[in-house]
XYZ file of C-alpha atoms in Angstrom:
558
model
C -47.557 31.899 4.986
C -47.986 34.803 2.835
C -44.185 35.197 2.004
C -43.931 31.452 0.999
C -46.735 31.713 -1.091
C -45.794 34.787 -3.072
C -42.162 33.667 -3.313
C -43.187 30.473 -4.967
C -45.470 32.288 -7.483
C -42.521 34.727 -8.187
C -40.334 31.771 -8.957
C -42.778 30.009 -11.476
C -43.670 33.605 -12.986
C -40.034 34.628 -13.556
C -38.939 31.167 -15.405
C -36.135 32.343 -17.721
C -34.332 34.255 -14.844
C -34.520 31.551 -12.369
C -33.610 28.626 -14.863
C -30.495 30.832 -15.807
C -29.616 31.096 -11.836
C -30.464 27.272 -11.541
C -27.929 26.331 -14.091
C -25.251 28.738 -12.646
C -25.784 27.014 -9.262
C -25.782 23.371 -10.834
C -22.578 24.196 -12.449
C -21.036 25.469 -9.193
C -22.550 22.197 -7.398
C -21.007 19.868 -10.087
C -17.579 21.572 -9.643
C -18.073 21.584 -5.944
C -18.833 17.853 -6.144
C -15.691 16.837 -7.931
C -13.557 19.034 -5.878
C -14.833 17.909 -2.585
C -14.671 14.152 -3.777
C -10.910 14.687 -4.633
C -10.323 16.222 -1.348
C -11.969 13.744 0.603
C -10.259 10.903 -1.099
C -6.932 12.550 -0.649
C -7.719 12.785 3.221
C -9.117 9.398 3.429
C -6.229 7.977 1.764
C -3.757 10.113 4.102
C -5.748 9.211 7.323
C -6.806 5.512 6.883
C -4.663 4.192 4.066
C -2.532 2.474 6.663
C -5.110 2.196 9.399
C -5.767 -1.502 8.308
C -2.367 -2.303 7.176
C 0.689 -3.368 9.474
C 3.451 -0.912 9.312
C 7.127 -1.596 10.485
C 9.375 0.971 12.100
C 12.914 1.480 13.416
C 14.962 3.527 15.858
C 17.855 4.895 14.525
C 20.517 7.563 15.483
C 19.793 11.202 14.497
C 22.885 11.824 12.884
C 21.957 14.961 11.269
C 20.794 16.540 14.666
C 24.147 15.312 16.488
C 26.227 16.810 13.606
C 24.260 20.065 13.503
C 24.450 20.279 17.386
C 28.231 19.532 17.405
C 28.882 22.348 14.667
C 26.879 24.647 16.210
C 28.589 24.426 19.660
C 31.433 26.338 18.569
C 33.820 23.326 18.115
C 35.821 24.191 15.110
C 39.457 24.494 14.032
C 41.494 27.737 13.789
C 41.083 27.508 9.932
C 37.222 27.469 10.214
C 37.139 23.820 9.475
C 34.821 21.478 11.333
C 36.298 19.812 14.288
C 36.040 16.241 12.980
C 37.122 14.753 15.965
C 34.275 16.443 18.093
C 32.003 15.158 15.607
C 33.041 11.935 15.722
C 32.856 11.706 19.474
C 29.464 12.982 19.462
C 28.453 10.110 16.972
C 30.341 7.542 18.899
C 28.808 4.889 21.450
C 25.246 5.728 20.317
C 24.477 2.376 19.075
C 21.682 1.010 21.369
C 22.062 -2.542 22.918
C 19.677 -5.610 22.270
C 18.294 -4.925 25.567
C 17.408 -1.365 24.645
C 15.576 -2.381 21.834
C 13.798 -5.191 23.553
C 12.543 -2.715 26.162
C 10.827 -0.615 23.688
C 9.298 -3.788 22.137
C 7.284 -4.339 25.338
C 5.423 -0.881 24.867
C 1.577 -1.327 24.234
C 1.500 0.092 20.832
C 3.993 -2.616 19.448
C 2.218 -5.741 17.855
C 5.447 -7.747 17.513
C 9.214 -7.320 16.840
C 11.963 -9.182 15.299
C 15.737 -8.422 14.630
C 18.795 -9.651 12.683
C 22.183 -9.484 13.764
C 24.796 -9.244 10.877
C 28.330 -10.261 11.344
C 30.791 -11.626 8.675
C 33.198 -14.647 7.961
C 36.340 -15.026 6.243
C 37.109 -18.076 3.401
C 39.231 -20.850 4.176
C 41.208 -23.457 1.978
C 37.987 -25.856 2.261
C 35.276 -23.056 1.972
C 35.503 -20.184 -0.589
C 33.047 -17.489 -1.495
C 31.380 -17.208 -4.917
C 33.365 -14.811 -6.874
C 33.350 -13.730 -10.505
C 37.090 -12.511 -10.287
C 39.850 -14.819 -11.097
C 42.022 -13.258 -8.312
C 41.981 -15.337 -4.907
C 42.815 -12.346 -2.582
C 41.023 -13.026 0.984
C 39.205 -9.964 2.288
C 40.212 -11.034 5.724
C 43.990 -10.970 4.967
C 44.039 -7.642 2.951
C 44.789 -4.222 4.544
C 41.568 -2.910 3.174
C 39.529 -5.471 4.813
C 41.301 -4.697 8.138
C 40.241 -1.008 7.745
C 36.892 -1.954 6.973
C 36.670 -4.385 9.807
C 37.357 -1.416 12.356
C 34.061 -0.064 11.624
C 32.500 -3.430 12.433
C 30.724 -6.147 10.348
C 28.214 -3.282 9.263
C 31.075 -0.935 7.877
C 30.765 2.653 7.464
C 28.461 5.231 9.162
C 25.315 3.169 8.501
C 26.386 0.037 10.639
C 25.072 -0.692 14.258
C 22.260 2.007 14.141
C 19.481 -0.526 14.631
C 17.448 0.655 11.646
C 19.178 -0.943 9.009
C 19.463 2.649 7.319
C 21.677 2.978 4.254
C 24.173 0.869 2.459
C 26.993 -0.510 4.524
C 30.400 -2.111 3.470
C 30.750 -5.615 4.744
C 34.383 -6.886 5.834
C 35.204 -10.543 5.209
C 34.091 -12.804 2.494
C 30.652 -14.039 3.775
C 27.639 -12.093 5.529
C 26.793 -14.117 8.519
C 22.949 -13.118 9.296
C 21.420 -14.029 12.546
C 17.728 -14.001 12.727
C 15.266 -13.808 15.827
C 12.354 -15.668 14.280
C 10.630 -16.775 10.987
C 9.216 -13.159 10.757
C 12.617 -11.783 10.488
C 13.645 -14.467 8.069
C 10.636 -13.505 6.003
C 11.726 -10.084 5.718
C 15.489 -10.681 4.924
C 17.396 -7.755 3.814
C 18.450 -9.623 0.733
C 15.265 -10.417 -0.397
C 12.813 -13.352 -0.067
C 13.971 -16.690 -0.948
C 12.828 -20.258 -1.175
C 14.022 -23.672 0.149
C 15.605 -25.891 -2.490
C 16.546 -28.663 0.034
C 16.496 -29.306 3.760
C 14.912 -26.828 6.042
C 15.239 -23.484 8.003
C 17.338 -23.807 11.162
C 15.929 -23.618 14.634
C 16.118 -20.569 17.101
C 17.111 -22.638 20.338
C 20.167 -23.182 21.705
C 20.207 -26.679 20.709
C 20.074 -25.498 17.208
C 23.552 -24.075 17.424
C 25.802 -23.962 14.429
C 22.930 -24.722 12.034
C 22.994 -22.584 8.752
C 21.416 -22.328 5.429
C 23.382 -21.336 2.278
C 22.532 -20.203 -1.000
C 22.328 -22.605 -4.006
C 25.037 -20.836 -5.640
C 27.337 -20.931 -2.789
C 26.415 -24.566 -2.218
C 27.323 -25.370 -5.906
C 30.384 -23.496 -5.887
C 31.870 -25.551 -2.743
C 30.128 -28.953 -3.769
C 28.077 -29.012 -0.497
C 24.619 -30.363 0.414
C 22.265 -30.822 3.284
C 24.247 -32.273 5.968
C 27.749 -30.911 4.907
C 29.817 -29.021 7.497
C 31.979 -26.047 6.654
C 34.785 -24.367 8.240
C 34.817 -20.639 8.095
C 37.495 -18.204 9.522
C 37.201 -15.167 11.868
C 37.417 -11.909 9.408
C 39.945 -10.213 11.889
C 41.797 -13.263 12.953
C 42.335 -16.158 10.315
C 43.649 -18.535 13.014
C 40.253 -18.760 14.698
C 37.750 -20.756 12.634
C 33.992 -21.963 13.243
C 32.507 -25.364 12.303
C 29.135 -24.799 10.688
C 26.452 -27.532 9.742
C 24.452 -26.940 6.572
C 20.792 -27.865 7.286
C 19.337 -26.243 4.382
C 19.981 -24.785 0.798
C 17.814 -21.660 -0.372
C 17.548 -19.965 -3.832
C 17.194 -16.037 -3.806
C 13.866 -14.938 -5.827
C 16.197 -12.259 -7.598
C 19.626 -13.790 -8.606
C 22.578 -11.526 -8.866
C 26.042 -11.885 -10.034
C 29.217 -10.499 -8.558
C 29.716 -8.195 -5.556
C 27.322 -5.432 -5.080
C 29.380 -3.322 -3.128
C 30.309 -1.238 -6.011
C 33.559 -0.049 -7.515
C 36.698 -0.122 -5.267
C 35.009 -2.733 -2.974
C 36.699 -6.212 -3.383
C 34.395 -7.853 -0.747
C 32.456 -10.592 -1.672
C 30.336 -10.595 1.281
C 28.087 -8.030 -0.101
C 26.968 -10.599 -2.792
C 23.726 -12.005 -1.740
C 24.880 -15.402 -2.858
C 27.458 -15.215 -0.144
C 24.975 -14.732 2.717
C 25.031 -17.516 5.264
C 21.737 -17.338 7.217
C 21.318 -18.564 10.868
C 19.807 -17.846 14.119
C 20.812 -15.185 16.829
C 21.455 -18.314 19.045
C 24.398 -19.478 16.885
C 25.864 -16.076 16.611
C 25.668 -15.850 20.327
C 27.325 -19.329 20.867
C 30.155 -18.406 17.966
C 30.905 -15.095 19.710
C 30.061 -12.911 16.872
C 26.735 -11.425 18.079
C 26.195 -7.633 18.769
C 27.153 -7.939 22.389
C 30.636 -9.430 21.434
C 33.558 -7.403 20.250
C 36.232 -7.713 17.652
C 39.803 -6.458 17.735
C 41.400 -5.469 14.410
C 44.625 -4.052 13.619
C 45.226 -1.873 10.508
C 48.459 -1.409 8.251
C 50.007 0.854 10.775
C 49.726 -1.495 13.598
C 46.729 0.365 15.666
C 44.416 -1.910 17.249
C 40.654 -1.013 17.590
C 37.775 -2.816 18.981
C 34.316 -2.757 17.630
C 31.046 -5.002 18.086
C 31.072 -8.151 16.111
C 27.627 -7.646 14.686
C 25.387 -5.005 13.979
C 21.649 -5.110 14.937
C 18.606 -4.379 12.815
C 15.660 -4.251 15.087
C 12.226 -3.805 13.663
C 8.922 -2.986 15.354
C 5.708 -4.159 13.762
C 2.482 -2.165 14.594
C -1.281 -2.866 13.676
C -1.542 0.456 11.963
C -0.335 3.876 11.609
C -1.868 5.175 14.723
C -0.015 2.483 16.853
C 3.210 3.586 14.955
C 2.292 7.247 15.802
C 1.497 6.434 19.370
C 4.990 4.331 19.686
C 6.952 7.701 19.152
C 5.383 9.135 22.219
C 5.578 5.971 24.222
C 9.106 5.519 23.571
C 10.096 9.054 24.414
C 8.161 8.489 27.949
C 10.076 5.089 28.495
C 13.229 6.956 28.219
C 14.147 7.388 24.453
C 16.876 9.983 24.014
C 16.151 12.770 21.589
C 19.479 11.721 19.984
C 17.433 9.012 18.485
C 14.486 9.073 15.809
C 11.765 6.903 15.004
C 11.241 6.245 11.508
C 9.034 3.917 9.098
C 9.904 3.409 5.451
C 6.233 2.007 5.022
C 4.702 5.245 6.097
C 7.419 7.331 4.108
C 6.829 5.302 0.864
C 2.912 5.544 1.189
C 3.048 9.306 1.733
C 5.360 9.475 -1.335
C 2.817 7.374 -3.155
C 0.184 9.949 -2.269
C 2.261 13.011 -4.000
C 0.030 13.006 -7.326
C -3.136 12.738 -5.016
C -2.062 15.588 -2.776
C -1.316 17.850 -5.720
C -4.705 17.047 -7.189
C -6.143 17.808 -4.025
C -4.802 21.132 -3.782
C -5.667 22.099 -7.510
C -9.158 20.968 -6.676
C -9.397 23.347 -3.668
C -8.008 26.173 -5.727
C -10.485 25.523 -8.613
C -13.382 25.257 -6.207
C -12.325 28.712 -4.593
C -12.201 30.174 -8.007
C -15.554 28.611 -9.033
C -17.456 29.681 -5.704
C -15.800 33.409 -6.176
C -17.153 33.899 -9.864
C -20.450 31.965 -9.096
C -21.058 34.398 -6.056
C -20.333 37.397 -8.315
C -22.814 36.345 -10.991
C -25.551 35.418 -8.514
C -25.116 38.593 -6.548
C -25.392 40.712 -9.981
C -28.373 38.701 -10.906
C -30.060 39.242 -7.448
C -29.142 43.171 -8.022
C -30.920 42.968 -11.339
C -33.933 41.008 -10.035
C -34.713 43.669 -7.081
C -34.124 46.616 -9.467
C -36.385 45.285 -11.864
C -39.013 44.526 -9.246
C -38.664 47.897 -7.554
C -42.252 48.741 -8.155
C -43.446 45.557 -6.629
C -41.653 46.298 -3.468
C -43.239 49.724 -3.288
C -46.853 48.438 -3.710
C -46.175 45.520 -1.115
C -44.457 48.019 1.586
C -47.623 50.623 0.762
C -50.114 48.003 1.721
C -48.514 47.441 5.126
C -46.114 44.623 4.376
C -42.846 44.984 6.400
C -39.914 45.466 4.651
C -38.228 42.446 6.533
C -41.097 40.264 4.982
C -40.362 41.583 1.626
C -36.711 41.013 1.862
C -37.337 37.336 3.276
C -39.574 36.702 0.257
C -36.464 37.602 -2.327
C -34.100 35.517 -0.036
C -36.851 32.492 -0.225
C -37.159 32.706 -4.021
C -33.263 32.458 -4.377
C -33.045 29.501 -1.752
C -35.849 27.780 -3.637
C -33.863 28.153 -7.058
C -30.602 27.472 -5.630
C -31.740 24.528 -3.946
C -33.016 22.920 -7.166
C -29.668 23.805 -9.106
C -27.654 22.408 -6.317
C -29.636 19.249 -6.421
C -29.214 18.933 -10.210
C -25.524 19.761 -9.768
C -24.880 17.258 -7.088
C -26.422 14.446 -9.057
C -24.351 15.530 -12.189
C -21.143 15.806 -10.257
C -21.447 12.492 -8.280
C -22.067 10.876 -11.855
C -19.008 12.268 -13.294
C -16.640 12.934 -10.461
C -15.002 9.239 -10.550
C -13.884 9.496 -14.201
C -13.197 13.241 -14.031
C -11.194 12.771 -10.855
C -9.413 9.717 -12.324
C -8.443 11.473 -15.510
C -7.236 14.398 -13.649
C -5.080 12.050 -11.137
C -3.828 10.307 -14.266
C -2.214 13.595 -15.458
C -0.781 14.378 -12.249
C 0.702 10.978 -11.939
C 2.141 11.258 -15.526
C 3.441 14.755 -14.469
C 5.217 13.506 -11.329
C 6.667 10.556 -13.265
C 8.006 12.786 -15.998
C 9.741 15.078 -13.518
C 11.456 11.930 -12.222
C 12.506 11.020 -15.814
C 13.890 14.330 -16.176
C 15.909 13.903 -12.970
C 17.029 10.600 -14.228
C 18.108 12.079 -17.512
C 20.483 14.612 -15.860
C 22.571 11.569 -14.718
C 22.832 10.388 -18.255
C 21.558 6.932 -17.171
C 18.309 5.514 -15.496
C 18.330 6.247 -11.848
C 17.675 2.637 -9.878
C 15.114 2.703 -7.014
C 15.935 1.058 -4.026
C 15.476 -2.523 -3.844
C 12.390 -3.931 -2.483
C 11.598 -6.905 -0.172
C 12.125 -9.320 -3.017
C 15.000 -7.381 -4.428
C 12.945 -6.285 -7.279
C 13.133 -2.665 -6.693
C 9.134 -2.410 -6.565
C 6.763 -2.360 -3.762
C 4.350 -5.011 -2.933
C 0.688 -4.162 -3.442
C -2.620 -4.621 -1.801
C -6.004 -3.025 -1.525
C -6.303 0.296 0.114
C -9.492 2.534 0.696
C -8.904 6.164 -0.274
C -12.516 6.987 -1.230
C -15.142 8.797 1.008
C -17.204 5.767 2.660
C -15.929 3.255 0.150
C -13.150 3.604 -2.473
C -10.020 2.074 -3.585
C -6.741 2.957 -5.443
C -4.601 0.456 -7.124
C -1.394 0.807 -5.231
C -1.153 -0.071 -1.355
C 1.279 0.887 1.351
C 4.397 -0.552 0.376
C 6.447 -2.882 2.214
C 9.743 -2.035 3.837
C 12.287 -1.283 1.266
C 15.810 0.274 1.503
C 18.067 1.182 -0.926
C 20.410 -1.581 -1.676
C 24.225 -1.359 -1.938
C 25.288 0.262 -4.980
C 21.868 1.864 -5.438
C 21.539 5.570 -6.867
C 18.569 7.818 -5.928
C 15.554 6.952 -4.189
C 13.070 4.025 -3.690
C 10.898 3.046 -6.451
C 7.244 4.581 -5.714
C 4.139 3.124 -6.805
C 1.998 6.089 -6.958
C -1.796 6.030 -6.133
C -3.189 6.227 -9.578
C -7.101 5.725 -9.352
C -9.863 6.834 -6.675
C -13.326 5.635 -6.259
C -14.951 8.233 -3.876
C -18.716 8.279 -3.183
C -20.884 11.142 -2.092
C -21.220 10.887 1.503
C -23.247 12.407 4.171
C -20.523 14.688 5.175
C -20.220 15.976 1.374
C -23.932 16.453 1.207
C -23.665 18.830 4.153
C -20.703 20.596 2.647
C -22.807 21.173 -0.459
C -25.886 22.376 1.554
C -23.769 24.626 3.221
C -22.172 26.208 -0.017
C -25.649 26.755 -1.470
C -26.859 28.286 1.766
C -23.627 30.656 1.698
C -24.397 31.554 -1.950
C -28.022 32.256 -1.002
C -27.366 34.367 1.984
C -24.673 36.203 0.245
C -26.549 37.050 -2.893
C -29.720 37.747 -1.083
C -27.799 40.030 1.317
C -27.737 42.413 -1.699
C -31.484 42.394 -2.338
C -32.091 43.012 1.471
C -29.880 46.095 1.527
C -31.803 47.503 -1.423
C -35.128 46.652 -0.347
C -34.598 48.183 3.210
C -33.435 51.462 1.659
C -36.457 51.769 -0.642
C -38.998 54.153 0.374
C -42.524 52.919 -0.861
C -44.134 56.585 -1.270
C -41.232 57.749 -3.264
C -41.403 54.586 -5.491
C -44.816 54.860 -6.359
C -44.447 58.692 -6.996
C -41.690 58.002 -9.305
C -43.792 55.625 -11.208
C -46.606 57.760 -11.523
């Protein structure tokens, strides 16, 4: 009890020095509160931002891994060029079948799933594609179309991989998309749409040959609900299909002309020429993924490919289920040649880049403040002990153990430190939100500036990938990023892949504000910081006290 009473009297007696120490500790505590608040918000956003939001995922071929394995296996030509035949062979026959996708959809981590099968049709004399060109060249009869058709309706290397990854070249004049459910229709790759007349087709076998077409295509061909259309097989114009129009839709975002880019004369990539139906209709027409098309190029060489490409999407209740799905899929037999990915997760993590940068900056600043603060407190503690050297000598000469004297100095410093810590924590809690948001705003501005600089290198604005509504931006909803409670202005974006002809990466909506509260865990960390500074500073005093000899001190004093 003597030690505590003497320590408190000393604190009251040496007001000037202790106020200075309290101010220093308060500054350290305020900086620590802001830094910990930022890091807590970043960790919370990273860990829980997608925990209450559904996440979509896809399974696709890991082409990079297969190509790399093929190149490192020693398969190269005599002139050191890659063995393209070996690479193509490594990539061939890797498309998963519908039954494979459905097998993984039964895993416990999957909340629901949907898929689309994309095929193509060619125009006939009575049914023409919307086109802005004056020519009447049918892609089904042109040599370039036949070459495209050899790669399947999806075309290119992006077709048939099940994940809808990358832009593809579509043969024929119309894109025929079969949907498995209303959920698949809601997430149509061409963007959201509304019905102007009629209704969406059914998904049962009894609804075969029912389709909905765009208003532009209906107006172009003078069609209405109840009309029938006749389209041809893209690889065999003599084979035709009769379809019934049960609805007419209008895309939320209208585009004109082919989006296939320069050199692609196919009108099938124009969203206006997209014909929507059910997978049951595709199967009845023989244009589903399990069917095949035989095409012949200009040299007379025939090849066979799948009549449609599958884009299968798994829906998870949260990010944890998505992570679990990766493990479960591997255990269920998914080969290492395939990768599970989620554009939702990728885009959300991209949106956290400024916050993560700020979190790293906050950690660096926190370490610097703690380091400088610790040095200052150690120096002040050293001077305090040296100034009170005679007091130490008197106490020890009276029979007080050196350990108690050292404990008194430590308790004095602890009292002052805790007072300063409390003041600093309150100040930090009051200023952490505005200061953090100001710093985060500068990080967002810096990130956007870097993106603008990259765009300027192309001499034009780089376009982000189109979102689900074709607008190139992600949908937003509330998302917690603060300590126990907090929010950001942006939520995990919905699935959005770059559309045909797009340049660069997706448009990203960065997390631009945080609202982090001081949680119990943060208070605990502040207390530990205070104790650490106290022990480190008091250690110097303890060492000097233990080295002092009371008789020598009194002799030197006299």
